[in-house]
């Protein structure tokens, strides 16, 4: 029978609970998520630019 070592690793469980109860953990994750969304948006804009011959209709912005 396989026993999950995390079930008996109380130090690991306590560290996870500390992270989940720490608002900075969520803010850091949210900040990383927003940065990733901005990169995805920029990537889509640049990909669209590469697919056309007439660039006059495009305006690249960094706003999401």
PDB file of N, CA and C in Angstrom:
ATOM      1  N   UNK A   1       0.848  -1.186   0.000  1.00  0.00           N
ATOM      2  CA  UNK A   1       0.000   0.000   0.000  1.00  0.00           C
ATOM      3  C   UNK A   1       0.890   1.245   0.000  1.00  0.00           C
ATOM      4  N   UNK A   2       0.593   2.153  -0.908  1.00  0.00           N
ATOM      5  CA  UNK A   2       1.376   3.388  -1.015  1.00  0.00           C
ATOM      6  C   UNK A   2       0.817   4.434  -0.050  1.00  0.00           C
ATOM      7  N   UNK A   3       1.680   5.044   0.729  1.00  0.00           N
ATOM      8  CA  UNK A   3       1.261   6.100   1.648  1.00  0.00           C
ATOM      9  C   UNK A   3       1.816   7.424   1.144  1.00  0.00           C
ATOM     10  N   UNK A   4       0.959   8.415   1.062  1.00  0.00           N
ATOM     11  CA  UNK A   4       1.378   9.737   0.608  1.00  0.00           C
ATOM     12  C   UNK A   4       2.245  10.381   1.687  1.00  0.00           C
ATOM     13  N   UNK A   5       3.520  10.698   1.367  1.00  0.00           N
ATOM     14  CA  UNK A   5       4.396  11.286   2.395  1.00  0.00           C
ATOM     15  C   UNK A   5       3.934  12.662   2.856  1.00  0.00           C
ATOM     16  N   UNK A   6       3.165  13.375   2.019  1.00  0.00           N
ATOM     17  CA  UNK A   6       2.699  14.703   2.419  1.00  0.00           C
ATOM     18  C   UNK A   6       1.660  14.631   3.536  1.00  0.00           C
ATOM     19  N   UNK A   7       1.002  13.492   3.645  1.00  0.00           N
ATOM     20  CA  UNK A   7       0.024  13.345   4.723  1.00  0.00           C
ATOM     21  C   UNK A   7       0.700  13.353   6.088  1.00  0.00           C
ATOM     22  N   UNK A   8       1.978  12.946   6.125  1.00  0.00           N
ATOM     23  CA  UNK A   8       2.681  12.838   7.393  1.00  0.00           C
ATOM     24  C   UNK A   8       3.752  13.900   7.557  1.00  0.00           C
ATOM     25  N   UNK A   9       3.934  14.753   6.570  1.00  0.00           N
ATOM     26  CA  UNK A   9       4.931  15.826   6.640  1.00  0.00           C
ATOM     27  C   UNK A   9       4.245  17.072   7.197  1.00  0.00           C
ATOM     28  N   UNK A  10       4.217  17.188   8.517  1.00  0.00           N
ATOM     29  CA  UNK A  10       3.496  18.306   9.131  1.00  0.00           C
ATOM     30  C   UNK A  10       4.180  19.639   8.861  1.00  0.00           C
ATOM     31  N   UNK A  11       5.510  19.640   8.725  1.00  0.00           N
ATOM     32  CA  UNK A  11       6.212  20.891   8.411  1.00  0.00           C
ATOM     33  C   UNK A  11       5.768  21.411   7.048  1.00  0.00           C
ATOM     34  N   UNK A  12       5.674  20.527   6.076  1.00  0.00           N
ATOM     35  CA  UNK A  12       5.226  20.913   4.725  1.00  0.00           C
ATOM     36  C   UNK A  12       3.793  21.425   4.787  1.00  0.00           C
ATOM     37  N   UNK A  13       2.947  20.748   5.513  1.00  0.00           N
ATOM     38  CA  UNK A  13       1.554  21.163   5.639  1.00  0.00           C
ATOM     39  C   UNK A  13       1.458  22.542   6.288  1.00  0.00           C
ATOM     40  N   UNK A  14       2.261  22.781   7.310  1.00  0.00           N
ATOM     41  CA  UNK A  14       2.245  24.086   7.975  1.00  0.00           C
ATOM     42  C   UNK A  14       2.729  25.189   7.042  1.00  0.00           C
ATOM     43  N   UNK A  15       3.762  24.924   6.227  1.00  0.00           N
ATOM     44  CA  UNK A  15       4.256  25.929   5.272  1.00  0.00           C
ATOM     45  C   UNK A  15       3.182  26.252   4.231  1.00  0.00           C
ATOM     46  N   UNK A  16       2.473  25.225   3.768  1.00  0.00           N
ATOM     47  CA  UNK A  16       1.400  25.457   2.793  1.00  0.00           C
ATOM     48  C   UNK A  16       0.295  26.298   3.417  1.00  0.00           C
ATOM     49  N   UNK A  17      -0.089  25.981   4.640  1.00  0.00           N
ATOM     50  CA  UNK A  17      -1.131  26.757   5.316  1.00  0.00           C
ATOM     51  C   UNK A  17      -0.691  28.207   5.533  1.00  0.00           C
ATOM     52  N   UNK A  18       0.576  28.416   5.861  1.00  0.00           N
ATOM     53  CA  UNK A  18       1.089  29.773   6.033  1.00  0.00           C
ATOM     54  C   UNK A  18       0.975  30.549   4.719  1.00  0.00           C
ATOM     55  N   UNK A  19       1.330  29.898   3.616  1.00  0.00           N
ATOM     56  CA  UNK A  19       1.212  30.566   2.313  1.00  0.00           C
ATOM     57  C   UNK A  19      -0.238  30.915   2.007  1.00  0.00           C
ATOM     58  N   UNK A  20      -1.133  29.976   2.249  1.00  0.00           N
ATOM     59  CA  UNK A  20      -2.544  30.202   1.926  1.00  0.00           C
ATOM     60  C   UNK A  20      -3.157  31.296   2.800  1.00  0.00           C
ATOM     61  N   UNK A  21      -2.644  31.450   3.995  1.00  0.00           N
ATOM     62  CA  UNK A  21      -3.173  32.473   4.897  1.00  0.00           C
ATOM     63  C   UNK A  21      -2.460  33.808   4.751  1.00  0.00           C
ATOM     64  N   UNK A  22      -1.467  33.885   3.883  1.00  0.00           N
ATOM     65  CA  UNK A  22      -0.684  35.101   3.702  1.00  0.00           C
ATOM     66  C   UNK A  22      -1.224  35.884   2.504  1.00  0.00           C
ATOM     67  N   UNK A  23      -1.769  37.090   2.727  1.00  0.00           N
ATOM     68  CA  UNK A  23      -2.311  37.857   1.602  1.00  0.00           C
ATOM     69  C   UNK A  23      -1.248  38.231   0.572  1.00  0.00           C
ATOM     70  N   UNK A  24       0.006  38.376   0.978  1.00  0.00           N
ATOM     71  CA  UNK A  24       1.073  38.704   0.025  1.00  0.00           C
ATOM     72  C   UNK A  24       1.266  37.591  -1.000  1.00  0.00           C
ATOM     73  N   UNK A  25       0.998  36.352  -0.595  1.00  0.00           N
ATOM     74  CA  UNK A  25       1.102  35.220  -1.513  1.00  0.00           C
ATOM     75  C   UNK A  25       0.132  35.402  -2.671  1.00  0.00           C
ATOM     76  N   UNK A  26      -1.093  35.815  -2.361  1.00  0.00           N
ATOM     77  CA  UNK A  26      -2.094  36.010  -3.410  1.00  0.00           C
ATOM     78  C   UNK A  26      -1.781  37.236  -4.255  1.00  0.00           C
ATOM     79  N   UNK A  27      -1.301  38.306  -3.625  1.00  0.00           N
ATOM     80  CA  UNK A  27      -0.968  39.513  -4.382  1.00  0.00           C
ATOM     81  C   UNK A  27       0.170  39.237  -5.360  1.00  0.00           C
ATOM     82  N   UNK A  28       1.149  38.463  -4.940  1.00  0.00           N
ATOM     83  CA  UNK A  28       2.257  38.118  -5.826  1.00  0.00           C
ATOM     84  C   UNK A  28       1.734  37.288  -6.991  1.00  0.00           C
ATOM     85  N   UNK A  29       0.860  36.341  -6.684  1.00  0.00           N
ATOM     86  CA  UNK A  29       0.294  35.498  -7.742  1.00  0.00           C
ATOM     87  C   UNK A  29      -0.547  36.332  -8.699  1.00  0.00           C
ATOM     88  N   UNK A  30      -1.312  37.272  -8.171  1.00  0.00           N
ATOM     89  CA  UNK A  30      -2.151  38.133  -9.005  1.00  0.00           C
ATOM     90  C   UNK A  30      -1.285  39.015  -9.888  1.00  0.00           C
ATOM     91  N   UNK A  31      -0.204  39.561  -9.335  1.00  0.00           N
ATOM     92  CA  UNK A  31       0.704  40.399 -10.107  1.00  0.00           C
ATOM     93  C   UNK A  31       1.335  39.596 -11.248  1.00  0.00           C
ATOM     94  N   UNK A  32       1.754  38.375 -10.957  1.00  0.00           N
ATOM     95  CA  UNK A  32       2.338  37.525 -12.003  1.00  0.00           C
ATOM     96  C   UNK A  32       1.294  37.187 -13.062  1.00  0.00           C
ATOM     97  N   UNK A  33       0.058  36.963 -12.643  1.00  0.00           N
ATOM     98  CA  UNK A  33      -1.022  36.656 -13.585  1.00  0.00           C
ATOM     99  C   UNK A  33      -1.272  37.851 -14.513  1.00  0.00           C
ATOM    100  N   UNK A  34      -1.310  39.053 -13.933  1.00  0.00           N
ATOM    101  CA  UNK A  34      -1.552  40.253 -14.743  1.00  0.00           C
ATOM    102  C   UNK A  34      -0.409  40.485 -15.732  1.00  0.00           C
ATOM    103  N   UNK A  35       0.819  40.256 -15.309  1.00  0.00           N
ATOM    104  CA  UNK A  35       1.960  40.399 -16.220  1.00  0.00           C
ATOM    105  C   UNK A  35       1.870  39.395 -17.358  1.00  0.00           C
ATOM    106  N   UNK A  36       1.463  38.174 -17.045  1.00  0.00           N
ATOM    107  CA  UNK A  36       1.327  37.150 -18.078  1.00  0.00           C
ATOM    108  C   UNK A  36       0.222  37.535 -19.060  1.00  0.00           C
ATOM    109  N   UNK A  37      -0.877  38.078 -18.553  1.00  0.00           N
ATOM    110  CA  UNK A  37      -1.965  38.510 -19.432  1.00  0.00           C
ATOM    111  C   UNK A  37      -1.502  39.631 -20.361  1.00  0.00           C
ATOM    112  N   UNK A  38      -0.692  40.562 -19.856  1.00  0.00           N
ATOM    113  CA  UNK A  38      -0.168  41.638 -20.686  1.00  0.00           C
ATOM    114  C   UNK A  38       0.746  41.080 -21.780  1.00  0.00           C
ATOM    115  N   UNK A  39       1.567  40.099 -21.428  1.00  0.00           N
ATOM    116  CA  UNK A  39       2.448  39.487 -22.426  1.00  0.00           C
ATOM    117  C   UNK A  39       1.646  38.758 -23.497  1.00  0.00           C
ATOM    118  N   UNK A  40       0.585  38.087 -23.098  1.00  0.00           N
ATOM    119  CA  UNK A  40      -0.264  37.389 -24.063  1.00  0.00           C
ATOM    120  C   UNK A  40      -0.909  38.392 -25.012  1.00  0.00           C
ATOM    121  N   UNK A  41      -1.397  39.502 -24.472  1.00  0.00           N
ATOM    122  CA  UNK A  41      -2.030  40.539 -25.293  1.00  0.00           C
ATOM    123  C   UNK A  41      -1.009  41.123 -26.276  1.00  0.00           C
ATOM    124  N   UNK A  42       0.176  41.420 -25.807  1.00  0.00           N
ATOM    125  CA  UNK A  42       1.219  41.969 -26.677  1.00  0.00           C
ATOM    126  C   UNK A  42       1.610  40.968 -27.753  1.00  0.00           C
ATOM    127  N   UNK A  43       1.701  39.709 -27.386  1.00  0.00           N
ATOM    128  CA  UNK A  43       2.030  38.665 -28.347  1.00  0.00           C
ATOM    129  C   UNK A  43       0.969  38.584 -29.445  1.00  0.00           C
ATOM    130  N   UNK A  44      -0.296  38.682 -29.064  1.00  0.00           N
ATOM    131  CA  UNK A  44      -1.377  38.642 -30.051  1.00  0.00           C
ATOM    132  C   UNK A  44      -1.303  39.840 -30.992  1.00  0.00           C
ATOM    133  N   UNK A  45      -0.990  41.018 -30.449  1.00  0.00           N
ATOM    134  CA  UNK A  45      -0.882  42.214 -31.283  1.00  0.00           C
ATOM    135  C   UNK A  45       0.279  42.088 -32.267  1.00  0.00           C
ATOM    136  N   UNK A  46       1.407  41.607 -31.777  1.00  0.00           N
ATOM    137  CA  UNK A  46       2.572  41.469 -32.653  1.00  0.00           C
ATOM    138  C   UNK A  46       2.340  40.393 -33.718  1.00  0.00           C
ATOM    139  N   UNK A  47       1.668  39.328 -33.343  1.00  0.00           N
ATOM    140  CA  UNK A  47       1.342  38.284 -34.320  1.00  0.00           C
ATOM    141  C   UNK A  47       0.432  38.841 -35.403  1.00  0.00           C
ATOM    142  N   UNK A  48      -0.539  39.665 -35.018  1.00  0.00           N
ATOM    143  CA  UNK A  48      -1.439  40.275 -36.002  1.00  0.00           C
ATOM    144  C   UNK A  48      -0.655  41.183 -36.943  1.00  0.00           C
ATOM    145  N   UNK A  49       0.320  41.905 -36.415  1.00  0.00           N
ATOM    146  CA  UNK A  49       1.141  42.774 -37.260  1.00  0.00           C
ATOM    147  C   UNK A  49       1.944  41.982 -38.283  1.00  0.00           C
ATOM    148  N   UNK A  50       2.405  40.829 -37.890  1.00  0.00           N
ATOM    149  CA  UNK A  50       3.206  40.008 -38.805  1.00  0.00           C
ATOM    150  C   UNK A  50       2.370  39.416 -39.940  1.00  0.00           C
ATOM    151  N   UNK A  51       1.067  39.352 -39.748  1.00  0.00           N
ATOM    152  CA  UNK A  51       0.207  38.703 -40.730  1.00  0.00           C
ATOM    153  C   UNK A  51      -0.380  39.655 -41.766  1.00  0.00           C
ATOM    154  N   UNK A  52      -0.077  40.944 -41.684  1.00  0.00           N
ATOM    155  CA  UNK A  52      -0.660  41.898 -42.629  1.00  0.00           C
ATOM    156  C   UNK A  52       0.424  42.644 -43.395  1.00  0.00           C
ATOM    157  N   UNK A  53       0.020  43.233 -44.508  1.00  0.00           N
ATOM    158  CA  UNK A  53       0.942  44.038 -45.304  1.00  0.00           C
ATOM    159  C   UNK A  53       0.760  45.531 -45.050  1.00  0.00           C
ATOM    160  N   UNK A  54      -0.463  45.947 -44.705  1.00  0.00           N
ATOM    161  CA  UNK A  54      -0.760  47.358 -44.473  1.00  0.00           C
ATOM    162  C   UNK A  54      -0.822  47.608 -42.966  1.00  0.00           C
ATOM    163  N   UNK A  55       0.159  48.319 -42.429  1.00  0.00           N
ATOM    164  CA  UNK A  55       0.251  48.530 -40.990  1.00  0.00           C
ATOM    165  C   UNK A  55      -0.477  49.791 -40.516  1.00  0.00           C
ATOM    166  N   UNK A  56      -1.078  50.532 -41.410  1.00  0.00           N
ATOM    167  CA  UNK A  56      -1.684  51.800 -41.030  1.00  0.00           C
ATOM    168  C   UNK A  56      -2.891  51.632 -40.112  1.00  0.00           C
ATOM    169  N   UNK A  57      -3.549  50.471 -40.153  1.00  0.00           N
ATOM    170  CA  UNK A  57      -4.745  50.290 -39.339  1.00  0.00           C
ATOM    171  C   UNK A  57      -4.442  49.813 -37.917  1.00  0.00           C
ATOM    172  N   UNK A  58      -3.177  49.531 -37.609  1.00  0.00           N
ATOM    173  CA  UNK A  58      -2.831  48.999 -36.296  1.00  0.00           C
ATOM    174  C   UNK A  58      -2.184  50.059 -35.423  1.00  0.00           C
ATOM    175  N   UNK A  59      -2.528  49.984 -34.139  1.00  0.00           N
ATOM    176  CA  UNK A  59      -1.885  50.835 -33.148  1.00  0.00           C
ATOM    177  C   UNK A  59      -1.565  49.947 -31.961  1.00  0.00           C
ATOM    178  N   UNK A  60      -0.300  49.798 -31.641  1.00  0.00           N
ATOM    179  CA  UNK A  60       0.100  48.941 -30.531  1.00  0.00           C
ATOM    180  C   UNK A  60       0.030  49.743 -29.245  1.00  0.00           C
ATOM    181  N   UNK A  61      -0.673  49.174 -28.263  1.00  0.00           N
ATOM    182  CA  UNK A  61      -0.747  49.781 -26.945  1.00  0.00           C
ATOM    183  C   UNK A  61      -0.325  48.744 -25.923  1.00  0.00           C
ATOM    184  N   UNK A  62       0.080  49.209 -24.759  1.00  0.00           N
ATOM    185  CA  UNK A  62       0.451  48.288 -23.692  1.00  0.00           C
ATOM    186  C   UNK A  62      -0.680  48.126 -22.694  1.00  0.00           C
ATOM    187  N   UNK A  63      -1.802  48.784 -22.919  1.00  0.00           N
ATOM    188  CA  UNK A  63      -2.945  48.653 -22.022  1.00  0.00           C
ATOM    189  C   UNK A  63      -3.660  47.339 -22.279  1.00  0.00           C
ATOM    190  N   UNK A  64      -4.179  46.747 -21.203  1.00  0.00           N
ATOM    191  CA  UNK A  64      -4.908  45.486 -21.348  1.00  0.00           C
ATOM    192  C   UNK A  64      -6.369  45.758 -21.606  1.00  0.00           C
TER     193      UNK A  64
END
